[in-house]
Amino acid sequence: MPRFALAMAKRILGALRDLAPIFAVVIFFQVVVLQQPFPDIANVIVGLVCVVLGLALFVQGLESGLFPLGEALAQGMARKGSATALLALGFCLGFGTTVAEPALIAVAAEGAQVAADAQFIGESQAAQDRYALEVRLVVAVAVGIAIVLGVLRILKGWPIHLFIISGYVLVMAMTLFAPDEIVGVAYDSGGVTTSTITVPLITALGVGLASTIRGRNPMLDGFGLIAFASLTPMIGVLGYGMVV
Amino acid sequence: MLDFLADVGDTLLSTLRDVTPIVVILVVFQVVVLRSRLPNIRGIATGSVMVLLGLALFLIGLEQALFPIGETMAQQLTEKAGAGAGALAGAVRWQDYWVVYLFAAAIGFATTVAEPSLIAVALKAKEVSGGAVNAWGLRIAVAVGVAIGVSLGCFRIVTGTPLPWYIVVAYVVVIIQTFLSSRTIIPLAYDSGGVTTSTVTVPVVAALGLGLAANVPGRSPLIDGFGLIAFASVFPIISVLGYAIVADGLERWRRRSDRQEAKP
């Protein structure tokens, strides 16, 4: 227990350091630029204590929970040697973690509103809901495909920049042909798909795979899954906009 | 107090709901496909509970302390800048919004430094590279990229210039940088684009974009409010690759001058 307390104390110090810039920015703009007192100071202090403790717990839990979990899974799957099972896991993880992502739900709903205002789809609530749901499904499938492609890349040792650069070229070309109303949503959907729990797990999965498979370098081959997952949703949503 | 406890309960529930599909997938693959038990299951279980609790606490704290201030601040700053601009016969002058660009850069930087998923990737990168990648340096480089991206994104909203122009130019820069960088940093740099926009950054940046688009005359929050997240995802790639190229160049230059000194 004392070892745990010591580790937590260290994490809390680390969390304070991580959060110091936010405190500084907020205080500076509130006091110097806007020249206003803080509203509800008691609430703010309770909140800050929660933020610091929460971040400390999260980072401690990462190292003892999420990272070993992702790596154990990656190593088990690599040793089993079934590429199909590994790719299936990749697709399920990508799709399953994205489809219910709150940030994505918000962006998709906003996008439906824009599309309705532009007479791109019907004005009715039902039409908007359908559109938002379809955008979410497209993004989730795209992330699933991204992880599959990314895992395949790790297995084969293909260089990442060929994929990413062709992805960029594709995005640029599709932007020319996709309707204007969907371009903003499409670009933003790439950024919102990767949540705080998914990122550590997927990173651990990639690094675990690359360090288990002989001939792969974890630095060169282990990273990159997140990059795929932020690129394919843009292609998916732009494509969806061109088809609908 | 009761309200607060209800908040805690709600947030825990919604965090649990987000995590359930992931847990189900992991357990199914572990049990059905691998047919084995996890090594050190107790450590992993306590660690996972800590991640859950920590994330829930973190979110509650953000809701209590940071988001309300951040949102009112974004609104007041854009209103203040907008009032100064409105006096000039309705013409939008981008210079009038300099406080907003400054705030955007500062808050983009600060929220990125605190972003838990970036901390996770930086820890992993440090471990994998055997310490060659400095976790703190990587996070600062990413945060600088987000600061530039969000600030430029606000400039775009104020001027109303088309989003694709910026993104296309940024992509071209990334492609050129890719050919100049050493191979080992490229995957990590690409990843750093995706991890920056999550729990802390997205709500604050989204509020800033919406507030700005609502207050600048001639902009619509629905059409012009988009795009800040896209900016915040591309510019970190540029800053991380740029940092690596400069660091490499300095290293090579230092080695060459060492050799020249050693020669005579």
PDB file of N, CA, C and O in Angstrom, chain B residues 93-158:
ATOM      1  N   ARG B  93     -12.884  43.418 -40.159  1.00  0.00           N
ATOM      2  CA  ARG B  93     -11.434  43.521 -40.336  1.00  0.00           C
ATOM      3  C   ARG B  93     -10.797  42.454 -39.482  1.00  0.00           C
ATOM      4  O   ARG B  93     -11.028  42.407 -38.274  1.00  0.00           O
ATOM      5  N   TRP B  94     -10.003  41.589 -40.071  1.00  0.00           N
ATOM      6  CA  TRP B  94      -9.504  40.450 -39.305  1.00  0.00           C
ATOM      7  C   TRP B  94      -8.598  40.897 -38.165  1.00  0.00           C
ATOM      8  O   TRP B  94      -8.494  40.228 -37.155  1.00  0.00           O
ATOM      9  N   GLN B  95      -7.966  42.058 -38.290  1.00  0.00           N
ATOM     10  CA  GLN B  95      -7.050  42.519 -37.239  1.00  0.00           C
ATOM     11  C   GLN B  95      -7.775  42.766 -35.919  1.00  0.00           C
ATOM     12  O   GLN B  95      -7.184  42.665 -34.854  1.00  0.00           O
ATOM     13  N   ASP B  96      -9.075  43.114 -35.992  1.00  0.00           N
ATOM     14  CA  ASP B  96      -9.806  43.433 -34.766  1.00  0.00           C
ATOM     15  C   ASP B  96      -9.921  42.229 -33.839  1.00  0.00           C
ATOM     16  O   ASP B  96     -10.259  42.377 -32.672  1.00  0.00           O
ATOM     17  N   TYR B  97      -9.681  41.059 -34.351  1.00  0.00           N
ATOM     18  CA  TYR B  97      -9.907  39.852 -33.564  1.00  0.00           C
ATOM     19  C   TYR B  97      -8.627  39.271 -32.977  1.00  0.00           C
ATOM     20  O   TYR B  97      -8.572  38.102 -32.656  1.00  0.00           O
ATOM     21  N   TRP B  98      -7.604  40.083 -32.851  1.00  0.00           N
ATOM     22  CA  TRP B  98      -6.319  39.521 -32.410  1.00  0.00           C
ATOM     23  C   TRP B  98      -6.404  38.861 -31.038  1.00  0.00           C
ATOM     24  O   TRP B  98      -5.740  37.869 -30.786  1.00  0.00           O
ATOM     25  N   VAL B  99      -7.258  39.398 -30.136  1.00  0.00           N
ATOM     26  CA  VAL B  99      -7.393  38.775 -28.814  1.00  0.00           C
ATOM     27  C   VAL B  99      -7.897  37.340 -28.966  1.00  0.00           C
ATOM     28  O   VAL B  99      -7.474  36.441 -28.251  1.00  0.00           O
ATOM     29  N   VAL B 100      -8.801  37.154 -29.927  1.00  0.00           N
ATOM     30  CA  VAL B 100      -9.358  35.815 -30.140  1.00  0.00           C
ATOM     31  C   VAL B 100      -8.265  34.853 -30.624  1.00  0.00           C
ATOM     32  O   VAL B 100      -8.165  33.726 -30.149  1.00  0.00           O
ATOM     33  N   TYR B 101      -7.424  35.327 -31.563  1.00  0.00           N
ATOM     34  CA  TYR B 101      -6.349  34.442 -32.051  1.00  0.00           C
ATOM     35  C   TYR B 101      -5.411  34.066 -30.908  1.00  0.00           C
ATOM     36  O   TYR B 101      -4.966  32.921 -30.799  1.00  0.00           O
ATOM     37  N   LEU B 102      -5.131  35.070 -30.063  1.00  0.00           N
ATOM     38  CA  LEU B 102      -4.231  34.825 -28.935  1.00  0.00           C
ATOM     39  C   LEU B 102      -4.849  33.807 -27.979  1.00  0.00           C
ATOM     40  O   LEU B 102      -4.197  32.849 -27.553  1.00  0.00           O
ATOM     41  N   PHE B 103      -6.131  34.006 -27.664  1.00  0.00           N
ATOM     42  CA  PHE B 103      -6.822  33.081 -26.775  1.00  0.00           C
ATOM     43  C   PHE B 103      -6.867  31.690 -27.391  1.00  0.00           C
ATOM     44  O   PHE B 103      -6.622  30.689 -26.717  1.00  0.00           O
ATOM     45  N   ALA B 104      -7.154  31.628 -28.691  1.00  0.00           N
ATOM     46  CA  ALA B 104      -7.236  30.333 -29.377  1.00  0.00           C
ATOM     47  C   ALA B 104      -5.905  29.588 -29.264  1.00  0.00           C
ATOM     48  O   ALA B 104      -5.873  28.398 -28.940  1.00  0.00           O
ATOM     49  N   ALA B 105      -4.808  30.303 -29.513  1.00  0.00           N
ATOM     50  CA  ALA B 105      -3.505  29.659 -29.441  1.00  0.00           C
ATOM     51  C   ALA B 105      -3.215  29.198 -28.017  1.00  0.00           C
ATOM     52  O   ALA B 105      -2.795  28.061 -27.781  1.00  0.00           O
ATOM     53  N   ALA B 106      -3.485  30.052 -27.038  1.00  0.00           N
ATOM     54  CA  ALA B 106      -3.174  29.723 -25.646  1.00  0.00           C
ATOM     55  C   ALA B 106      -3.998  28.536 -25.169  1.00  0.00           C
ATOM     56  O   ALA B 106      -3.468  27.593 -24.570  1.00  0.00           O
ATOM     57  N   ILE B 107      -5.309  28.560 -25.468  1.00  0.00           N
ATOM     58  CA  ILE B 107      -6.164  27.490 -24.948  1.00  0.00           C
ATOM     59  C   ILE B 107      -5.917  26.200 -25.722  1.00  0.00           C
ATOM     60  O   ILE B 107      -5.962  25.100 -25.164  1.00  0.00           O
ATOM     61  N   GLY B 108      -5.593  26.310 -27.012  1.00  0.00           N
ATOM     62  CA  GLY B 108      -5.257  25.114 -27.789  1.00  0.00           C
ATOM     63  C   GLY B 108      -4.022  24.435 -27.220  1.00  0.00           C
ATOM     64  O   GLY B 108      -3.989  23.222 -27.038  1.00  0.00           O
ATOM     65  N   PHE B 109      -3.020  25.236 -26.919  1.00  0.00           N
ATOM     66  CA  PHE B 109      -1.785  24.700 -26.341  1.00  0.00           C
ATOM     67  C   PHE B 109      -2.072  24.041 -24.997  1.00  0.00           C
ATOM     68  O   PHE B 109      -1.693  22.892 -24.752  1.00  0.00           O
ATOM     69  N   ALA B 110      -2.769  24.771 -24.127  1.00  0.00           N
ATOM     70  CA  ALA B 110      -2.957  24.311 -22.746  1.00  0.00           C
ATOM     71  C   ALA B 110      -3.819  23.057 -22.684  1.00  0.00           C
ATOM     72  O   ALA B 110      -3.508  22.119 -21.939  1.00  0.00           O
ATOM     73  N   THR B 111      -4.902  23.000 -23.484  1.00  0.00           N
ATOM     74  CA  THR B 111      -5.751  21.811 -23.414  1.00  0.00           C
ATOM     75  C   THR B 111      -5.025  20.598 -23.995  1.00  0.00           C
ATOM     76  O   THR B 111      -5.226  19.477 -23.539  1.00  0.00           O
ATOM     77  N   THR B 112      -4.163  20.815 -24.981  1.00  0.00           N
ATOM     78  CA  THR B 112      -3.463  19.670 -25.565  1.00  0.00           C
ATOM     79  C   THR B 112      -2.461  19.080 -24.589  1.00  0.00           C
ATOM     80  O   THR B 112      -2.304  17.859 -24.514  1.00  0.00           O
ATOM     81  N   VAL B 113      -1.778  19.942 -23.835  1.00  0.00           N
ATOM     82  CA  VAL B 113      -0.818  19.427 -22.856  1.00  0.00           C
ATOM     83  C   VAL B 113      -1.524  18.534 -21.840  1.00  0.00           C
ATOM     84  O   VAL B 113      -0.961  17.556 -21.349  1.00  0.00           O
ATOM     85  N   ALA B 114      -2.801  18.842 -21.534  1.00  0.00           N
ATOM     86  CA  ALA B 114      -3.527  18.068 -20.530  1.00  0.00           C
ATOM     87  C   ALA B 114      -4.289  16.902 -21.129  1.00  0.00           C
ATOM     88  O   ALA B 114      -4.969  16.180 -20.415  1.00  0.00           O
ATOM     89  N   GLU B 115      -4.211  16.680 -22.446  1.00  0.00           N
ATOM     90  CA  GLU B 115      -5.034  15.659 -23.094  1.00  0.00           C
ATOM     91  C   GLU B 115      -4.567  14.247 -22.714  1.00  0.00           C
ATOM     92  O   GLU B 115      -3.439  13.863 -23.012  1.00  0.00           O
ATOM     93  N   PRO B 116      -5.444  13.461 -22.032  1.00  0.00           N
ATOM     94  CA  PRO B 116      -4.991  12.145 -21.556  1.00  0.00           C
ATOM     95  C   PRO B 116      -4.531  11.204 -22.665  1.00  0.00           C
ATOM     96  O   PRO B 116      -3.578  10.446 -22.455  1.00  0.00           O
ATOM     97  N   SER B 117      -5.174  11.233 -23.832  1.00  0.00           N
ATOM     98  CA  SER B 117      -4.753  10.257 -24.849  1.00  0.00           C
ATOM     99  C   SER B 117      -3.384  10.618 -25.416  1.00  0.00           C
ATOM    100  O   SER B 117      -2.616   9.739 -25.800  1.00  0.00           O
ATOM    101  N   LEU B 118      -3.058  11.906 -25.435  1.00  0.00           N
ATOM    102  CA  LEU B 118      -1.718  12.297 -25.888  1.00  0.00           C
ATOM    103  C   LEU B 118      -0.672  11.851 -24.857  1.00  0.00           C
ATOM    104  O   LEU B 118       0.416  11.396 -25.223  1.00  0.00           O
ATOM    105  N   ILE B 119      -1.019  11.966 -23.566  1.00  0.00           N
ATOM    106  CA  ILE B 119      -0.103  11.490 -22.519  1.00  0.00           C
ATOM    107  C   ILE B 119       0.182  10.009 -22.744  1.00  0.00           C
ATOM    108  O   ILE B 119       1.328   9.560 -22.675  1.00  0.00           O
ATOM    109  N   ALA B 120      -0.890   9.246 -23.058  1.00  0.00           N
ATOM    110  CA  ALA B 120      -0.725   7.802 -23.257  1.00  0.00           C
ATOM    111  C   ALA B 120       0.231   7.516 -24.414  1.00  0.00           C
ATOM    112  O   ALA B 120       1.159   6.702 -24.281  1.00  0.00           O
ATOM    113  N   VAL B 121       0.021   8.196 -25.545  1.00  0.00           N
ATOM    114  CA  VAL B 121       0.868   7.927 -26.712  1.00  0.00           C
ATOM    115  C   VAL B 121       2.317   8.359 -26.435  1.00  0.00           C
ATOM    116  O   VAL B 121       3.268   7.670 -26.813  1.00  0.00           O
ATOM    117  N   ALA B 122       2.491   9.480 -25.736  1.00  0.00           N
ATOM    118  CA  ALA B 122       3.840   9.959 -25.447  1.00  0.00           C
ATOM    119  C   ALA B 122       4.582   8.982 -24.531  1.00  0.00           C
ATOM    120  O   ALA B 122       5.770   8.703 -24.722  1.00  0.00           O
ATOM    121  N   LEU B 123       3.844   8.432 -23.536  1.00  0.00           N
ATOM    122  CA  LEU B 123       4.462   7.441 -22.636  1.00  0.00           C
ATOM    123  C   LEU B 123       4.931   6.226 -23.428  1.00  0.00           C
ATOM    124  O   LEU B 123       6.043   5.722 -23.248  1.00  0.00           O
ATOM    125  N   LYS B 124       4.047   5.761 -24.327  1.00  0.00           N
ATOM    126  CA  LYS B 124       4.361   4.581 -25.114  1.00  0.00           C
ATOM    127  C   LYS B 124       5.571   4.855 -26.024  1.00  0.00           C
ATOM    128  O   LYS B 124       6.460   4.025 -26.164  1.00  0.00           O
ATOM    129  N   ALA B 125       5.585   6.043 -26.629  1.00  0.00           N
ATOM    130  CA  ALA B 125       6.672   6.379 -27.553  1.00  0.00           C
ATOM    131  C   ALA B 125       8.004   6.421 -26.816  1.00  0.00           C
ATOM    132  O   ALA B 125       9.024   5.954 -27.315  1.00  0.00           O
ATOM    133  N   LYS B 126       7.981   6.946 -25.597  1.00  0.00           N
ATOM    134  CA  LYS B 126       9.208   7.021 -24.811  1.00  0.00           C
ATOM    135  C   LYS B 126       9.705   5.609 -24.488  1.00  0.00           C
ATOM    136  O   LYS B 126      10.887   5.301 -24.646  1.00  0.00           O
ATOM    137  N   GLU B 127       8.750   4.745 -24.088  1.00  0.00           N
ATOM    138  CA  GLU B 127       9.095   3.375 -23.718  1.00  0.00           C
ATOM    139  C   GLU B 127       9.659   2.627 -24.931  1.00  0.00           C
ATOM    140  O   GLU B 127      10.711   1.981 -24.849  1.00  0.00           O
ATOM    141  N   VAL B 128       8.972   2.741 -26.069  1.00  0.00           N
ATOM    142  CA  VAL B 128       9.347   1.977 -27.259  1.00  0.00           C
ATOM    143  C   VAL B 128      10.696   2.439 -27.821  1.00  0.00           C
ATOM    144  O   VAL B 128      11.501   1.628 -28.275  1.00  0.00           O
ATOM    145  N   SER B 129      10.935   3.758 -27.766  1.00  0.00           N
ATOM    146  CA  SER B 129      12.165   4.273 -28.365  1.00  0.00           C
ATOM    147  C   SER B 129      13.336   4.171 -27.400  1.00  0.00           C
ATOM    148  O   SER B 129      14.423   4.660 -27.692  1.00  0.00           O
ATOM    149  N   GLY B 130      13.103   3.567 -26.227  1.00  0.00           N
ATOM    150  CA  GLY B 130      14.166   3.467 -25.243  1.00  0.00           C
ATOM    151  C   GLY B 130      14.628   4.834 -24.757  1.00  0.00           C
ATOM    152  O   GLY B 130      15.792   5.040 -24.432  1.00  0.00           O
ATOM    153  N   GLY B 131      13.704   5.791 -24.715  1.00  0.00           N
ATOM    154  CA  GLY B 131      14.022   7.115 -24.185  1.00  0.00           C
ATOM    155  C   GLY B 131      14.503   8.105 -25.233  1.00  0.00           C
ATOM    156  O   GLY B 131      14.691   9.280 -24.934  1.00  0.00           O
ATOM    157  N   ALA B 132      14.684   7.650 -26.486  1.00  0.00           N
ATOM    158  CA  ALA B 132      15.154   8.571 -27.526  1.00  0.00           C
ATOM    159  C   ALA B 132      14.105   9.636 -27.828  1.00  0.00           C
ATOM    160  O   ALA B 132      14.436  10.778 -28.131  1.00  0.00           O
ATOM    161  N   VAL B 133      12.823   9.247 -27.744  1.00  0.00           N
ATOM    162  CA  VAL B 133      11.769  10.244 -27.893  1.00  0.00           C
ATOM    163  C   VAL B 133      11.430  10.755 -26.498  1.00  0.00           C
ATOM    164  O   VAL B 133      11.046   9.987 -25.627  1.00  0.00           O
ATOM    165  N   ASN B 134      11.593  12.044 -26.310  1.00  0.00           N
ATOM    166  CA  ASN B 134      11.306  12.651 -25.027  1.00  0.00           C
ATOM    167  C   ASN B 134       9.800  12.913 -24.939  1.00  0.00           C
ATOM    168  O   ASN B 134       9.240  13.634 -25.754  1.00  0.00           O
ATOM    169  N   ALA B 135       9.135  12.280 -23.924  1.00  0.00           N
ATOM    170  CA  ALA B 135       7.673  12.360 -23.846  1.00  0.00           C
ATOM    171  C   ALA B 135       7.211  13.816 -23.738  1.00  0.00           C
ATOM    172  O   ALA B 135       6.264  14.235 -24.387  1.00  0.00           O
ATOM    173  N   TRP B 136       7.908  14.577 -22.904  1.00  0.00           N
ATOM    174  CA  TRP B 136       7.515  15.960 -22.678  1.00  0.00           C
ATOM    175  C   TRP B 136       7.733  16.796 -23.945  1.00  0.00           C
ATOM    176  O   TRP B 136       6.887  17.596 -24.323  1.00  0.00           O
ATOM    177  N   GLY B 137       8.876  16.556 -24.627  1.00  0.00           N
ATOM    178  CA  GLY B 137       9.174  17.290 -25.860  1.00  0.00           C
ATOM    179  C   GLY B 137       8.130  17.020 -26.929  1.00  0.00           C
ATOM    180  O   GLY B 137       7.678  17.934 -27.616  1.00  0.00           O
ATOM    181  N   LEU B 138       7.714  15.745 -27.053  1.00  0.00           N
ATOM    182  CA  LEU B 138       6.701  15.384 -28.045  1.00  0.00           C
ATOM    183  C   LEU B 138       5.402  16.118 -27.753  1.00  0.00           C
ATOM    184  O   LEU B 138       4.767  16.673 -28.652  1.00  0.00           O
ATOM    185  N   ARG B 139       5.022  16.145 -26.468  1.00  0.00           N
ATOM    186  CA  ARG B 139       3.755  16.788 -26.124  1.00  0.00           C
ATOM    187  C   ARG B 139       3.800  18.285 -26.401  1.00  0.00           C
ATOM    188  O   ARG B 139       2.817  18.869 -26.851  1.00  0.00           O
ATOM    189  N   ILE B 140       4.948  18.902 -26.120  1.00  0.00           N
ATOM    190  CA  ILE B 140       5.061  20.346 -26.390  1.00  0.00           C
ATOM    191  C   ILE B 140       4.964  20.590 -27.902  1.00  0.00           C
ATOM    192  O   ILE B 140       4.273  21.503 -28.353  1.00  0.00           O
ATOM    193  N   ALA B 141       5.664  19.752 -28.685  1.00  0.00           N
ATOM    194  CA  ALA B 141       5.635  19.939 -30.138  1.00  0.00           C
ATOM    195  C   ALA B 141       4.199  19.808 -30.662  1.00  0.00           C
ATOM    196  O   ALA B 141       3.748  20.603 -31.488  1.00  0.00           O
ATOM    197  N   VAL B 142       3.475  18.804 -30.166  1.00  0.00           N
ATOM    198  CA  VAL B 142       2.087  18.622 -30.595  1.00  0.00           C
ATOM    199  C   VAL B 142       1.242  19.824 -30.176  1.00  0.00           C
ATOM    200  O   VAL B 142       0.438  20.347 -30.961  1.00  0.00           O
ATOM    201  N   ALA B 143       1.455  20.293 -28.935  1.00  0.00           N
ATOM    202  CA  ALA B 143       0.648  21.404 -28.418  1.00  0.00           C
ATOM    203  C   ALA B 143       0.894  22.678 -29.223  1.00  0.00           C
ATOM    204  O   ALA B 143      -0.041  23.446 -29.487  1.00  0.00           O
ATOM    205  N   VAL B 144       2.147  22.897 -29.634  1.00  0.00           N
ATOM    206  CA  VAL B 144       2.446  24.065 -30.473  1.00  0.00           C
ATOM    207  C   VAL B 144       1.680  23.955 -31.797  1.00  0.00           C
ATOM    208  O   VAL B 144       1.097  24.924 -32.288  1.00  0.00           O
ATOM    209  N   GLY B 145       1.642  22.738 -32.358  1.00  0.00           N
ATOM    210  CA  GLY B 145       0.900  22.528 -33.599  1.00  0.00           C
ATOM    211  C   GLY B 145      -0.579  22.840 -33.434  1.00  0.00           C
ATOM    212  O   GLY B 145      -1.181  23.509 -34.280  1.00  0.00           O
ATOM    213  N   VAL B 146      -1.172  22.368 -32.330  1.00  0.00           N
ATOM    214  CA  VAL B 146      -2.591  22.632 -32.100  1.00  0.00           C
ATOM    215  C   VAL B 146      -2.813  24.135 -31.924  1.00  0.00           C
ATOM    216  O   VAL B 146      -3.775  24.703 -32.459  1.00  0.00           O
ATOM    217  N   ALA B 147      -1.897  24.794 -31.203  1.00  0.00           N
ATOM    218  CA  ALA B 147      -2.034  26.240 -30.981  1.00  0.00           C
ATOM    219  C   ALA B 147      -2.074  26.977 -32.314  1.00  0.00           C
ATOM    220  O   ALA B 147      -2.963  27.799 -32.566  1.00  0.00           O
ATOM    221  N   ILE B 148      -1.126  26.662 -33.193  1.00  0.00           N
ATOM    222  CA  ILE B 148      -1.093  27.322 -34.504  1.00  0.00           C
ATOM    223  C   ILE B 148      -2.356  26.983 -35.298  1.00  0.00           C
ATOM    224  O   ILE B 148      -2.989  27.850 -35.898  1.00  0.00           O
ATOM    225  N   GLY B 149      -2.744  25.696 -35.257  1.00  0.00           N
ATOM    226  CA  GLY B 149      -3.903  25.244 -36.023  1.00  0.00           C
ATOM    227  C   GLY B 149      -5.183  25.942 -35.599  1.00  0.00           C
ATOM    228  O   GLY B 149      -5.923  26.473 -36.434  1.00  0.00           O
ATOM    229  N   VAL B 150      -5.442  25.978 -34.284  1.00  0.00           N
ATOM    230  CA  VAL B 150      -6.700  26.558 -33.811  1.00  0.00           C
ATOM    231  C   VAL B 150      -6.713  28.062 -34.089  1.00  0.00           C
ATOM    232  O   VAL B 150      -7.730  28.633 -34.483  1.00  0.00           O
ATOM    233  N   SER B 151      -5.562  28.698 -33.900  1.00  0.00           N
ATOM    234  CA  SER B 151      -5.470  30.130 -34.131  1.00  0.00           C
ATOM    235  C   SER B 151      -5.744  30.449 -35.613  1.00  0.00           C
ATOM    236  O   SER B 151      -6.522  31.348 -35.942  1.00  0.00           O
ATOM    237  N   LEU B 152      -5.132  29.683 -36.488  1.00  0.00           N
ATOM    238  CA  LEU B 152      -5.339  29.878 -37.927  1.00  0.00           C
ATOM    239  C   LEU B 152      -6.790  29.555 -38.307  1.00  0.00           C
ATOM    240  O   LEU B 152      -7.388  30.213 -39.165  1.00  0.00           O
ATOM    241  N   GLY B 153      -7.351  28.548 -37.631  1.00  0.00           N
ATOM    242  CA  GLY B 153      -8.745  28.190 -37.879  1.00  0.00           C
ATOM    243  C   GLY B 153      -9.680  29.338 -37.524  1.00  0.00           C
ATOM    244  O   GLY B 153     -10.669  29.584 -38.226  1.00  0.00           O
ATOM    245  N   CYS B 154      -9.368  30.050 -36.435  1.00  0.00           N
ATOM    246  CA  CYS B 154     -10.179  31.209 -36.055  1.00  0.00           C
ATOM    247  C   CYS B 154     -10.036  32.316 -37.096  1.00  0.00           C
ATOM    248  O   CYS B 154     -11.010  32.986 -37.452  1.00  0.00           O
ATOM    249  N   PHE B 155      -8.817  32.515 -37.597  1.00  0.00           N
ATOM    250  CA  PHE B 155      -8.579  33.499 -38.646  1.00  0.00           C
ATOM    251  C   PHE B 155      -9.442  33.159 -39.864  1.00  0.00           C
ATOM    252  O   PHE B 155     -10.045  34.022 -40.486  1.00  0.00           O
ATOM    253  N   ARG B 156      -9.520  31.869 -40.176  1.00  0.00           N
ATOM    254  CA  ARG B 156     -10.317  31.446 -41.319  1.00  0.00           C
ATOM    255  C   ARG B 156     -11.794  31.762 -41.105  1.00  0.00           C
ATOM    256  O   ARG B 156     -12.477  32.223 -42.017  1.00  0.00           O
ATOM    257  N   ILE B 157     -12.279  31.527 -39.867  1.00  0.00           N
ATOM    258  CA  ILE B 157     -13.698  31.801 -39.606  1.00  0.00           C
ATOM    259  C   ILE B 157     -13.961  33.299 -39.753  1.00  0.00           C
ATOM    260  O   ILE B 157     -14.949  33.710 -40.349  1.00  0.00           O
ATOM    261  N   VAL B 158     -13.036  34.125 -39.230  1.00  0.00           N
ATOM    262  CA  VAL B 158     -13.237  35.579 -39.299  1.00  0.00           C
ATOM    263  C   VAL B 158     -13.245  36.057 -40.745  1.00  0.00           C
ATOM    264  O   VAL B 158     -14.097  36.845 -41.158  1.00  0.00           O
TER     265      VAL B 158
END
